[in-house]
Amino acid sequence: SEAPAPYPAGDEDLAYLIYTSGSTGRPKGVAIPYRALRAFLGWARTRFTPEDLEVVLAATSVSFDLSVFEVFLPLAVGGSLRLVDNAPHLADQPGVRPTLINTVPSAMTELLRAGAIPRDVRVVNLAGEPLPRTLADAVYARAGSA
C-alpha cells in the first residue's frame, strides 16, 4: 500500500517481512509483527547492558533476522552501530572499536587468527553455525575479553 503506516504501530501490524526457505528449500515470506519485534528487543534489553551495546558491530546482512539485533537494539538504548561488509573485515578497519560483536563462528575464527578483536569488546555472540569448544575457549582466553 502507498498509504502511510499507522502510528503508533499496533501489535499485529507488520514490522518487517523476511524471506526464508527454512527446511523446505522453497522460499517463502515470513511476516514479523511488531509484537514479536518488541518482545525480542525487550528481552535483549534485559540481557545486555547499555555499556555492552555502546558500539555494536553491524556485519550481518539485512537479509537475515539477526541484523534486527545489530541495528535496532543499540539504537533503542542510546548506543551506536558500526557497519562493516562482514565481520572479518574488522581486521582491515582498526578504527572500528565495537563493544559487542555478533557473528558466526567461522568469522570469529578469522578474527582471532588475524588478532583483530579490539580490546573494547565486552561481549561476543556466536550463532548460526556449530560452535567448536576450542573456539569458545579461545574467545574466553583472549586477554581483556569480558
XYZ file of C-alpha atoms in Angstrom:
146
model
C 0.000 0.000 0.000
C 1.102 3.558 -0.638
C -0.820 4.748 2.420
C 1.358 5.814 5.356
C 1.869 3.179 8.022
C -0.287 3.623 11.127
C 1.366 5.413 14.045
C 1.933 4.158 16.573
C 2.116 0.676 15.145
C -0.163 -1.903 16.695
C 0.998 -5.278 17.971
C -0.262 -7.115 14.892
C 0.969 -4.541 12.356
C 3.839 -5.640 10.133
C 7.308 -4.740 11.425
C 9.144 -6.416 8.557
C 8.964 -9.224 6.044
C 11.815 -11.664 5.630
C 12.202 -14.385 3.039
C 13.399 -17.818 4.055
C 13.466 -21.278 2.608
C 13.630 -22.879 6.042
C 13.725 -26.632 5.961
C 11.576 -26.919 2.819
C 14.039 -25.374 0.373
C 11.174 -23.328 -1.100
C 11.380 -19.565 -0.493
C 8.501 -18.036 1.415
C 7.859 -14.687 3.022
C 7.500 -14.602 6.791
C 5.656 -11.621 8.247
C 7.095 -10.441 11.563
C 4.603 -8.395 13.593
C 5.607 -5.553 15.896
C 4.696 -7.630 18.952
C 7.456 -10.108 18.051
C 9.979 -7.340 17.407
C 9.040 -5.600 20.670
C 9.269 -8.869 22.614
C 12.685 -9.678 21.158
C 14.128 -6.218 21.779
C 12.532 -6.118 25.240
C 14.164 -9.434 26.151
C 17.526 -8.336 24.736
C 17.436 -5.119 26.794
C 17.289 -7.295 29.929
C 20.262 -9.423 28.835
C 22.669 -6.721 27.625
C 23.684 -3.529 29.396
C 23.864 -0.125 27.711
C 27.662 -0.431 28.113
C 27.611 -3.728 26.194
C 25.602 -2.031 23.435
C 27.600 1.184 23.291
C 29.077 0.254 19.873
C 27.657 -2.837 18.152
C 29.384 -4.273 15.091
C 26.745 -4.489 12.347
C 28.039 -7.015 9.844
C 25.030 -9.277 9.311
C 23.182 -8.878 6.010
C 19.746 -7.297 6.389
C 18.527 -10.457 4.646
C 18.927 -12.246 7.988
C 16.833 -11.772 11.106
C 19.866 -11.294 13.317
C 20.516 -7.924 11.678
C 17.498 -6.659 13.646
C 19.516 -7.232 16.841
C 22.581 -5.434 15.476
C 20.695 -2.420 14.152
C 17.713 -1.742 16.402
C 18.898 -2.897 19.825
C 21.823 -0.490 20.233
C 19.715 2.377 18.899
C 16.925 1.535 21.376
C 19.295 2.026 24.322
C 21.226 5.048 23.081
C 24.122 3.069 21.623
C 25.501 3.127 18.119
C 26.422 0.678 15.410
C 29.413 0.375 13.126
C 28.694 -1.003 9.691
C 31.211 -3.299 8.003
C 30.817 -5.522 4.947
C 31.347 -8.626 7.047
C 32.894 -9.400 10.429
C 36.342 -10.479 9.135
C 36.668 -7.023 7.509
C 37.028 -5.666 11.036
C 40.694 -6.644 10.703
C 41.019 -4.071 7.889
C 39.396 -1.272 9.910
C 41.454 -0.671 13.056
C 39.473 2.476 13.913
C 36.277 0.467 14.387
C 36.164 -0.451 18.074
C 32.936 -2.275 18.916
C 31.875 -3.267 22.412
C 29.751 -6.146 21.055
C 30.460 -8.495 18.162
C 27.657 -10.695 16.916
C 28.747 -13.114 14.193
C 29.126 -16.716 13.102
C 31.858 -18.993 14.486
C 33.747 -19.145 11.163
C 34.052 -15.333 11.083
C 35.169 -15.264 14.730
C 37.833 -17.853 13.899
C 39.197 -15.482 11.247
C 39.090 -12.501 13.621
C 41.040 -14.459 16.234
C 43.540 -15.662 13.623
C 44.103 -12.066 12.490
C 44.332 -10.782 16.064
C 41.561 -8.342 15.100
C 39.301 -8.412 18.139
C 39.528 -4.914 19.624
C 40.199 -4.574 23.353
C 36.932 -2.636 23.784
C 34.882 -5.773 23.042
C 32.846 -6.734 26.107
C 30.501 -9.289 24.526
C 30.841 -11.837 21.738
C 27.686 -13.553 20.465
C 28.198 -16.557 18.192
C 25.313 -18.210 16.361
C 24.231 -19.721 13.066
C 26.861 -22.466 12.826
C 28.187 -25.205 15.107
C 30.398 -23.733 17.836
C 33.523 -25.818 18.425
C 34.589 -25.924 22.067
C 38.107 -24.921 21.032
C 36.759 -21.684 19.550
C 34.697 -20.898 22.650
C 37.805 -21.475 24.791
C 39.913 -19.266 22.521
C 37.403 -16.416 22.729
C 37.283 -16.672 26.519
C 41.070 -16.848 26.727
C 41.589 -13.683 24.687
C 43.151 -11.124 27.005
C 40.724 -8.436 28.095
C 37.660 -10.372 26.983
C 34.700 -9.783 29.258
